[in-house]
Structure formats: structure tokens, C-alpha cells
PDB file of C-alpha atoms in Angstrom:
ATOM      1  CA  UNK A   1     116.147  92.894  96.357  1.00  0.00           C
ATOM      2  CA  UNK A   2     114.579  91.412  99.481  1.00  0.00           C
ATOM      3  CA  UNK A   3     112.013  89.072  97.948  1.00  0.00           C
ATOM      4  CA  UNK A   4     109.305  87.053  99.629  1.00  0.00           C
ATOM      5  CA  UNK A   5     107.956  85.229  96.574  1.00  0.00           C
ATOM      6  CA  UNK A   6     107.558  85.398  92.811  1.00  0.00           C
ATOM      7  CA  UNK A   7     104.544  83.619  91.406  1.00  0.00           C
ATOM      8  CA  UNK A   8     102.303  83.248  88.393  1.00  0.00           C
ATOM      9  CA  UNK A   9     100.796  83.055  85.977  1.00  0.00           C
ATOM     10  CA  UNK A  10      97.712  84.014  87.953  1.00  0.00           C
ATOM     11  CA  UNK A  11      95.132  86.806  87.866  1.00  0.00           C
ATOM     12  CA  UNK A  12      95.086  90.288  89.304  1.00  0.00           C
ATOM     13  CA  UNK A  13      92.278  89.929  91.824  1.00  0.00           C
ATOM     14  CA  UNK A  14      91.563  93.539  92.815  1.00  0.00           C
ATOM     15  CA  UNK A  15      90.905  96.958  91.340  1.00  0.00           C
ATOM     16  CA  UNK A  16      90.432  98.103  87.736  1.00  0.00           C
ATOM     17  CA  UNK A  17      92.706  95.352  86.339  1.00  0.00           C
ATOM     18  CA  UNK A  18      90.745  92.513  87.962  1.00  0.00           C
ATOM     19  CA  UNK A  19      90.826  89.444  85.745  1.00  0.00           C
ATOM     20  CA  UNK A  20      94.011  90.302  83.849  1.00  0.00           C
ATOM     21  CA  UNK A  21      96.592  87.536  83.706  1.00  0.00           C
ATOM     22  CA  UNK A  22      99.536  88.564  85.851  1.00  0.00           C
ATOM     23  CA  UNK A  23     102.889  87.666  87.342  1.00  0.00           C
ATOM     24  CA  UNK A  24     103.460  88.790  90.926  1.00  0.00           C
ATOM     25  CA  UNK A  25     106.652  89.984  92.592  1.00  0.00           C
ATOM     26  CA  UNK A  26     106.087  90.125  96.348  1.00  0.00           C
ATOM     27  CA  UNK A  27     108.747  92.054  98.250  1.00  0.00           C
ATOM     28  CA  UNK A  28     109.494  91.862 101.960  1.00  0.00           C
ATOM     29  CA  UNK A  29     109.346  94.483 104.702  1.00  0.00           C
ATOM     30  CA  UNK A  30     106.632  96.977 105.604  1.00  0.00           C
ATOM     31  CA  UNK A  31     106.601 100.238 107.536  1.00  0.00           C
ATOM     32  CA  UNK A  32     103.024  99.690 108.780  1.00  0.00           C
ATOM     33  CA  UNK A  33     101.350  96.950 110.829  1.00  0.00           C
ATOM     34  CA  UNK A  34      97.680  96.708 109.881  1.00  0.00           C
ATOM     35  CA  UNK A  35      95.690  94.585 112.300  1.00  0.00           C
ATOM     36  CA  UNK A  36      93.999  92.730 109.420  1.00  0.00           C
ATOM     37  CA  UNK A  37      97.100  92.379 107.219  1.00  0.00           C
ATOM     38  CA  UNK A  38      96.768  89.350 104.944  1.00  0.00           C
ATOM     39  CA  UNK A  39     100.506  89.086 104.240  1.00  0.00           C
ATOM     40  CA  UNK A  40     102.113  89.269 107.713  1.00  0.00           C
ATOM     41  CA  UNK A  41     104.729  86.776 106.535  1.00  0.00           C
ATOM     42  CA  UNK A  42     106.439  89.670 104.707  1.00  0.00           C
ATOM     43  CA  UNK A  43     107.205  91.657 107.876  1.00  0.00           C
ATOM     44  CA  UNK A  44     105.876  90.230 111.170  1.00  0.00           C
ATOM     45  CA  UNK A  45     109.004  88.716 112.675  1.00  0.00           C
ATOM     46  CA  UNK A  46     107.809  89.310 116.268  1.00  0.00           C
ATOM     47  CA  UNK A  47     104.276  87.901 116.205  1.00  0.00           C
ATOM     48  CA  UNK A  48     102.579  91.259 116.527  1.00  0.00           C
ATOM     49  CA  UNK A  49      99.521  90.051 114.613  1.00  0.00           C
ATOM     50  CA  UNK A  50      99.552  86.451 115.813  1.00  0.00           C
ATOM     51  CA  UNK A  51     101.915  83.852 114.325  1.00  0.00           C
ATOM     52  CA  UNK A  52     105.616  84.637 114.366  1.00  0.00           C
ATOM     53  CA  UNK A  53     107.323  84.311 111.001  1.00  0.00           C
ATOM     54  CA  UNK A  54     111.032  83.671 110.606  1.00  0.00           C
ATOM     55  CA  UNK A  55     112.786  86.129 108.340  1.00  0.00           C
ATOM     56  CA  UNK A  56     115.227  83.442 107.258  1.00  0.00           C
ATOM     57  CA  UNK A  57     112.325  81.346 105.975  1.00  0.00           C
ATOM     58  CA  UNK A  58     110.459  84.193 104.295  1.00  0.00           C
ATOM     59  CA  UNK A  59     113.137  86.435 102.808  1.00  0.00           C
ATOM     60  CA  UNK A  60     115.518  85.826  99.924  1.00  0.00           C
ATOM     61  CA  UNK A  61     118.157  88.308  98.783  1.00  0.00           C
ATOM     62  CA  UNK A  62     118.077  88.220  94.988  1.00  0.00           C
ATOM     63  CA  UNK A  63     120.138  90.002  92.382  1.00  0.00           C
ATOM     64  CA  UNK A  64     118.078  92.022  89.911  1.00  0.00           C
ATOM     65  CA  UNK A  65     119.141  89.688  87.099  1.00  0.00           C
ATOM     66  CA  UNK A  66     117.750  86.752  89.091  1.00  0.00           C
ATOM     67  CA  UNK A  67     114.460  88.550  89.658  1.00  0.00           C
ATOM     68  CA  UNK A  68     114.111  89.388  85.961  1.00  0.00           C
ATOM     69  CA  UNK A  69     114.850  85.799  84.972  1.00  0.00           C
ATOM     70  CA  UNK A  70     112.297  84.439  87.440  1.00  0.00           C
ATOM     71  CA  UNK A  71     109.614  86.841  86.183  1.00  0.00           C
ATOM     72  CA  UNK A  72     110.104  85.827  82.567  1.00  0.00           C
ATOM     73  CA  UNK A  73     110.146  82.141  83.505  1.00  0.00           C
ATOM     74  CA  UNK A  74     106.602  82.702  84.792  1.00  0.00           C
ATOM     75  CA  UNK A  75     105.425  84.327  81.582  1.00  0.00           C
ATOM     76  CA  UNK A  76     105.962  88.038  82.178  1.00  0.00           C
ATOM     77  CA  UNK A  77     106.380  88.778  78.481  1.00  0.00           C
ATOM     78  CA  UNK A  78     102.636  88.493  77.842  1.00  0.00           C
ATOM     79  CA  UNK A  79     101.243  89.387  81.265  1.00  0.00           C
ATOM     80  CA  UNK A  80     100.752  92.201  83.732  1.00  0.00           C
ATOM     81  CA  UNK A  81     103.513  92.649  86.309  1.00  0.00           C
ATOM     82  CA  UNK A  82     102.174  93.327  89.804  1.00  0.00           C
ATOM     83  CA  UNK A  83     104.694  94.395  92.440  1.00  0.00           C
ATOM     84  CA  UNK A  84     103.341  94.018  95.946  1.00  0.00           C
ATOM     85  CA  UNK A  85     104.454  93.366  99.498  1.00  0.00           C
ATOM     86  CA  UNK A  86     104.877  94.300 102.272  1.00  0.00           C
ATOM     87  CA  UNK A  87     105.537  97.814 101.073  1.00  0.00           C
ATOM     88  CA  UNK A  88     107.414  97.721  97.741  1.00  0.00           C
ATOM     89  CA  UNK A  89     108.496 101.373  97.779  1.00  0.00           C
ATOM     90  CA  UNK A  90     110.791 100.699 100.720  1.00  0.00           C
ATOM     91  CA  UNK A  91     113.001  99.297  97.946  1.00  0.00           C
ATOM     92  CA  UNK A  92     112.386 102.124  95.486  1.00  0.00           C
ATOM     93  CA  UNK A  93     115.957 102.394  94.084  1.00  0.00           C
ATOM     94  CA  UNK A  94     116.050  98.685  93.305  1.00  0.00           C
ATOM     95  CA  UNK A  95     112.561  98.845  91.789  1.00  0.00           C
ATOM     96  CA  UNK A  96     113.536 101.719  89.518  1.00  0.00           C
ATOM     97  CA  UNK A  97     116.412  99.647  88.130  1.00  0.00           C
ATOM     98  CA  UNK A  98     114.159  96.624  87.736  1.00  0.00           C
ATOM     99  CA  UNK A  99     111.636  98.667  85.769  1.00  0.00           C
ATOM    100  CA  UNK A 100     114.381  99.774  83.408  1.00  0.00           C
ATOM    101  CA  UNK A 101     115.481  96.181  82.850  1.00  0.00           C
ATOM    102  CA  UNK A 102     111.993  94.893  81.992  1.00  0.00           C
ATOM    103  CA  UNK A 103     110.855  98.023  80.143  1.00  0.00           C
ATOM    104  CA  UNK A 104     107.955  98.554  82.541  1.00  0.00           C
ATOM    105  CA  UNK A 105     105.246 101.066  81.689  1.00  0.00           C
ATOM    106  CA  UNK A 106     101.879 102.161  83.080  1.00  0.00           C
ATOM    107  CA  UNK A 107      99.929  99.735  80.880  1.00  0.00           C
ATOM    108  CA  UNK A 108     101.801  96.608  81.936  1.00  0.00           C
ATOM    109  CA  UNK A 109     103.118  97.251  85.450  1.00  0.00           C
ATOM    110  CA  UNK A 110     101.268  97.956  88.701  1.00  0.00           C
ATOM    111  CA  UNK A 111     102.756  98.732  92.098  1.00  0.00           C
ATOM    112  CA  UNK A 112     100.637  98.102  95.186  1.00  0.00           C
ATOM    113  CA  UNK A 113     101.539 100.631  97.885  1.00  0.00           C
ATOM    114  CA  UNK A 114     100.192 101.912 101.191  1.00  0.00           C
ATOM    115  CA  UNK A 115     100.765 105.510 100.074  1.00  0.00           C
ATOM    116  CA  UNK A 116     103.315 106.509 102.712  1.00  0.00           C
ATOM    117  CA  UNK A 117     106.363 106.516 100.399  1.00  0.00           C
ATOM    118  CA  UNK A 118     106.828 108.764  97.369  1.00  0.00           C
ATOM    119  CA  UNK A 119     106.220 107.286  93.910  1.00  0.00           C
ATOM    120  CA  UNK A 120     109.100 106.605  91.553  1.00  0.00           C
ATOM    121  CA  UNK A 121     108.503 109.625  89.346  1.00  0.00           C
ATOM    122  CA  UNK A 122     111.427 109.063  87.001  1.00  0.00           C
ATOM    123  CA  UNK A 123     109.945 105.807  85.725  1.00  0.00           C
ATOM    124  CA  UNK A 124     106.152 105.935  85.211  1.00  0.00           C
ATOM    125  CA  UNK A 125     104.163 102.831  86.100  1.00  0.00           C
ATOM    126  CA  UNK A 126     100.638 102.421  87.462  1.00  0.00           C
ATOM    127  CA  UNK A 127     100.054 102.655  91.195  1.00  0.00           C
ATOM    128  CA  UNK A 128      97.316 101.055  93.266  1.00  0.00           C
ATOM    129  CA  UNK A 129      97.499 103.301  96.326  1.00  0.00           C
ATOM    130  CA  UNK A 130      95.882 101.895  99.452  1.00  0.00           C
ATOM    131  CA  UNK A 131      95.851 104.500 102.251  1.00  0.00           C
ATOM    132  CA  UNK A 132      94.952 102.855 105.526  1.00  0.00           C
ATOM    133  CA  UNK A 133      91.836 103.828 107.487  1.00  0.00           C
ATOM    134  CA  UNK A 134      91.186 103.809 111.231  1.00  0.00           C
ATOM    135  CA  UNK A 135      90.242 100.134 110.973  1.00  0.00           C
ATOM    136  CA  UNK A 136      93.918  99.276 110.434  1.00  0.00           C
ATOM    137  CA  UNK A 137      94.677 100.117 114.069  1.00  0.00           C
ATOM    138  CA  UNK A 138      97.426 102.558 113.064  1.00  0.00           C
ATOM    139  CA  UNK A 139      97.598 106.220 114.227  1.00  0.00           C
ATOM    140  CA  UNK A 140      96.652 108.691 111.508  1.00  0.00           C
ATOM    141  CA  UNK A 141     100.024 110.444 111.520  1.00  0.00           C
ATOM    142  CA  UNK A 142     101.726 107.170 110.579  1.00  0.00           C
ATOM    143  CA  UNK A 143      99.284 106.014 107.889  1.00  0.00           C
ATOM    144  CA  UNK A 144      98.356 109.272 106.100  1.00  0.00           C
ATOM    145  CA  UNK A 145     101.234 111.341 104.715  1.00  0.00           C
ATOM    146  CA  UNK A 146      99.840 114.533 103.095  1.00  0.00           C
ATOM    147  CA  UNK A 147     102.830 115.291 100.867  1.00  0.00           C
ATOM    148  CA  UNK A 148     102.923 111.730  99.558  1.00  0.00           C
ATOM    149  CA  UNK A 149      99.176 111.461  98.985  1.00  0.00           C
ATOM    150  CA  UNK A 150      99.161 114.755  97.101  1.00  0.00           C
ATOM    151  CA  UNK A 151     101.973 113.412  94.893  1.00  0.00           C
ATOM    152  CA  UNK A 152     100.014 110.261  94.066  1.00  0.00           C
ATOM    153  CA  UNK A 153      96.818 112.266  93.463  1.00  0.00           C
ATOM    154  CA  UNK A 154      98.643 114.262  90.779  1.00  0.00           C
ATOM    155  CA  UNK A 155      99.679 111.150  88.817  1.00  0.00           C
ATOM    156  CA  UNK A 156      97.697 110.131  85.749  1.00  0.00           C
ATOM    157  CA  UNK A 157      98.222 106.421  86.403  1.00  0.00           C
ATOM    158  CA  UNK A 158      97.196 106.038  90.036  1.00  0.00           C
ATOM    159  CA  UNK A 159      93.998 104.723  91.578  1.00  0.00           C
ATOM    160  CA  UNK A 160      93.131 104.600  95.277  1.00  0.00           C
ATOM    161  CA  UNK A 161      91.983 101.383  96.915  1.00  0.00           C
ATOM    162  CA  UNK A 162      90.549 101.249 100.432  1.00  0.00           C
ATOM    163  CA  UNK A 163      89.944  98.275 102.713  1.00  0.00           C
ATOM    164  CA  UNK A 164      86.524  98.645 104.336  1.00  0.00           C
ATOM    165  CA  UNK A 165      85.057  96.896 107.364  1.00  0.00           C
ATOM    166  CA  UNK A 166      81.796  98.816 107.841  1.00  0.00           C
ATOM    167  CA  UNK A 167      79.708 101.625 106.353  1.00  0.00           C
ATOM    168  CA  UNK A 168      81.290 104.253 108.617  1.00  0.00           C
ATOM    169  CA  UNK A 169      84.587 103.686 106.814  1.00  0.00           C
ATOM    170  CA  UNK A 170      83.086 105.208 103.671  1.00  0.00           C
ATOM    171  CA  UNK A 171      82.752 108.579 105.364  1.00  0.00           C
ATOM    172  CA  UNK A 172      86.457 108.487 106.190  1.00  0.00           C
ATOM    173  CA  UNK A 173      87.224 107.718 102.544  1.00  0.00           C
ATOM    174  CA  UNK A 174      85.089 110.683 101.477  1.00  0.00           C
ATOM    175  CA  UNK A 175      87.034 112.965 103.835  1.00  0.00           C
ATOM    176  CA  UNK A 176      90.333 111.755 102.362  1.00  0.00           C
ATOM    177  CA  UNK A 177      89.048 112.239  98.813  1.00  0.00           C
ATOM    178  CA  UNK A 178      88.040 115.823  99.516  1.00  0.00           C
ATOM    179  CA  UNK A 179      91.253 116.642 101.349  1.00  0.00           C
ATOM    180  CA  UNK A 180      93.567 115.348  98.625  1.00  0.00           C
ATOM    181  CA  UNK A 181      91.486 116.057  95.522  1.00  0.00           C
ATOM    182  CA  UNK A 182      90.843 112.443  94.568  1.00  0.00           C
ATOM    183  CA  UNK A 183      87.917 111.940  92.179  1.00  0.00           C
ATOM    184  CA  UNK A 184      85.382 109.255  92.998  1.00  0.00           C
ATOM    185  CA  UNK A 185      86.106 107.598  89.659  1.00  0.00           C
ATOM    186  CA  UNK A 186      89.600 106.829  90.985  1.00  0.00           C
ATOM    187  CA  UNK A 187      88.422 105.314  94.282  1.00  0.00           C
ATOM    188  CA  UNK A 188      87.925 101.575  94.662  1.00  0.00           C
ATOM    189  CA  UNK A 189      86.438 100.043  97.788  1.00  0.00           C
ATOM    190  CA  UNK A 190      87.092  96.430  98.713  1.00  0.00           C
ATOM    191  CA  UNK A 191      85.806  94.390 101.668  1.00  0.00           C
ATOM    192  CA  UNK A 192      88.135  93.207 104.406  1.00  0.00           C
ATOM    193  CA  UNK A 193      87.814  89.422 104.607  1.00  0.00           C
ATOM    194  CA  UNK A 194      89.981  86.339 104.213  1.00  0.00           C
ATOM    195  CA  UNK A 195      87.313  83.909 102.997  1.00  0.00           C
ATOM    196  CA  UNK A 196      84.416  83.777 100.559  1.00  0.00           C
ATOM    197  CA  UNK A 197      81.662  83.887 103.165  1.00  0.00           C
ATOM    198  CA  UNK A 198      83.172  86.961 104.791  1.00  0.00           C
ATOM    199  CA  UNK A 199      83.557  88.695 101.437  1.00  0.00           C
ATOM    200  CA  UNK A 200      79.941  88.092 100.513  1.00  0.00           C
ATOM    201  CA  UNK A 201      78.587  89.119 103.911  1.00  0.00           C
ATOM    202  CA  UNK A 202      80.607  92.327 104.040  1.00  0.00           C
ATOM    203  CA  UNK A 203      79.848  93.144 100.402  1.00  0.00           C
ATOM    204  CA  UNK A 204      76.125  92.917 101.059  1.00  0.00           C
ATOM    205  CA  UNK A 205      76.476  95.183 104.080  1.00  0.00           C
ATOM    206  CA  UNK A 206      78.303  98.034 102.319  1.00  0.00           C
ATOM    207  CA  UNK A 207      77.749  97.903  98.564  1.00  0.00           C
ATOM    208  CA  UNK A 208      74.554 100.014  98.494  1.00  0.00           C
ATOM    209  CA  UNK A 209      76.326 102.705 100.528  1.00  0.00           C
ATOM    210  CA  UNK A 210      79.247 102.582  98.077  1.00  0.00           C
ATOM    211  CA  UNK A 211      76.818 103.327  95.273  1.00  0.00           C
ATOM    212  CA  UNK A 212      75.406 106.240  97.248  1.00  0.00           C
ATOM    213  CA  UNK A 213      78.896 107.712  97.655  1.00  0.00           C
ATOM    214  CA  UNK A 214      79.750 107.082  94.001  1.00  0.00           C
ATOM    215  CA  UNK A 215      82.775 104.857  94.674  1.00  0.00           C
ATOM    216  CA  UNK A 216      83.934 101.969  92.500  1.00  0.00           C
ATOM    217  CA  UNK A 217      83.753  98.501  94.050  1.00  0.00           C
ATOM    218  CA  UNK A 218      86.077  95.535  93.749  1.00  0.00           C
ATOM    219  CA  UNK A 219      85.639  92.036  95.055  1.00  0.00           C
ATOM    220  CA  UNK A 220      88.800  90.046  95.756  1.00  0.00           C
ATOM    221  CA  UNK A 221      88.828  87.345  93.095  1.00  0.00           C
ATOM    222  CA  UNK A 222      91.887  85.534  94.436  1.00  0.00           C
ATOM    223  CA  UNK A 223      90.216  85.117  97.831  1.00  0.00           C
ATOM    224  CA  UNK A 224      87.068  83.710  96.223  1.00  0.00           C
ATOM    225  CA  UNK A 225      89.061  81.336  94.026  1.00  0.00           C
ATOM    226  CA  UNK A 226      91.882  80.229  96.314  1.00  0.00           C
ATOM    227  CA  UNK A 227      90.807  81.180  99.852  1.00  0.00           C
ATOM    228  CA  UNK A 228      94.005  83.058 100.592  1.00  0.00           C
ATOM    229  CA  UNK A 229      96.409  80.324  99.466  1.00  0.00           C
ATOM    230  CA  UNK A 230      99.929  81.619  98.956  1.00  0.00           C
ATOM    231  CA  UNK A 231     101.421  81.766  95.496  1.00  0.00           C
ATOM    232  CA  UNK A 232      98.033  82.409  93.888  1.00  0.00           C
TER     233      UNK A 232
END
């Protein structure tokens, strides 16, 4: 597997599992290029979003046995496994084998994905699907894949998490929900920000509108606690 970092124990900071103790497996590579991406060190080798990261410094090729050992060294046995990136499903075959090795299931394993790659249907885990909105700076045809989003919408263990910059973004979320049959109880909105002040300011500007739409809301606990520090 092409790994960026393995860290924990820490907490899941977003979505319905916020506050659960967790171990994180962060994989490299992404097929998108969000303008506000908070993990450009997993894919931005050309400085598209600012700093240029060196692949040699940020990417480690690890055997699955090494990954499993590192996860258990960080306390996986009693904690939630969160697989994130980058875009983890670019390494779907390797992930499927990893899930078999650790006995992953929907109650103890979450995969963070941008919703442009099909889920691993033969091995059920939970998915935090984060379709990108216009605010990502990516053309719609690249960020919204109807067949894939329909597949995620049909899963029992999938929620949808959207990064929001302003109230107008909520209307776009509503359009996506209607188009793909996603219930409001499965939609989580979170503010785009990299620091506590930004999180609070943006939360205050959109949270009443989120209530009006009937969406769930999630702050980003790890940003509040560690201000975006890596390995947290």
C-alpha cells in the first residue's frame, strides 16, 4: 500500500462517530484537487495548491503485514479504524485484503471517500462519503459520479458529509440529496476552516440555515484541539 502516515490513538473528529477513540491509516494519492484541501501532502507533488510536497518524503510503500502490525501497535484492537487520504478507494484491492486481515466491519471501520470510486461491496464497512461542491473548484463532471453516488446511497452503512463555505452551498447539497435519494438524516454538514476562529465564525454563519434544511451538523474536533497538526 502507498501510505502517507499511520497514527493514533486519537479521536475521530467529524461526523456521527465524533469523539470515538480511533487509529488512522492515511493513504496517498487523490484523483481530485480541492482548492481548500487540508491534506495536500498526500497528492500535491507539483504545488498546485501552494507548497510543493516531495513524494519521496510523503509516501511509503508498505506490505499489508506491515500496515496491520503498525495499526495494532497503535491500539487498533480496542478502537475505531479510520481509513482516509487522499482518496483511499484508489487502492481498493489492497484495502479489501487489509479488511480481511483485521476482520473489519461496519461498526469498527470507516472509510473516508470523495464518492467518485465505487465502494468495496464484497467487504462491508462504513463509508463517510464526501461529494465535493462547487466550492472545491472542480468541474461537476469530475466530482459528481451518478453511478457511484447511487451505489453509496443504497448502502446501509454510508453517511454523506459536505464541506460548506457559505449558505448557498446548502442549496447545492439539497439538490444532490434529491437527485440521489439521500435522506437528510444521513447528511452531515461541516464548515471549511483550518483553525478554531474560522470554524466558529463559519459555524455561526451557516448553522441556523442547516437547521432549516434539516441537515446534521459536525464541528471538526481535531481542528479545535490540535489546529491541524499532523498525526493527530
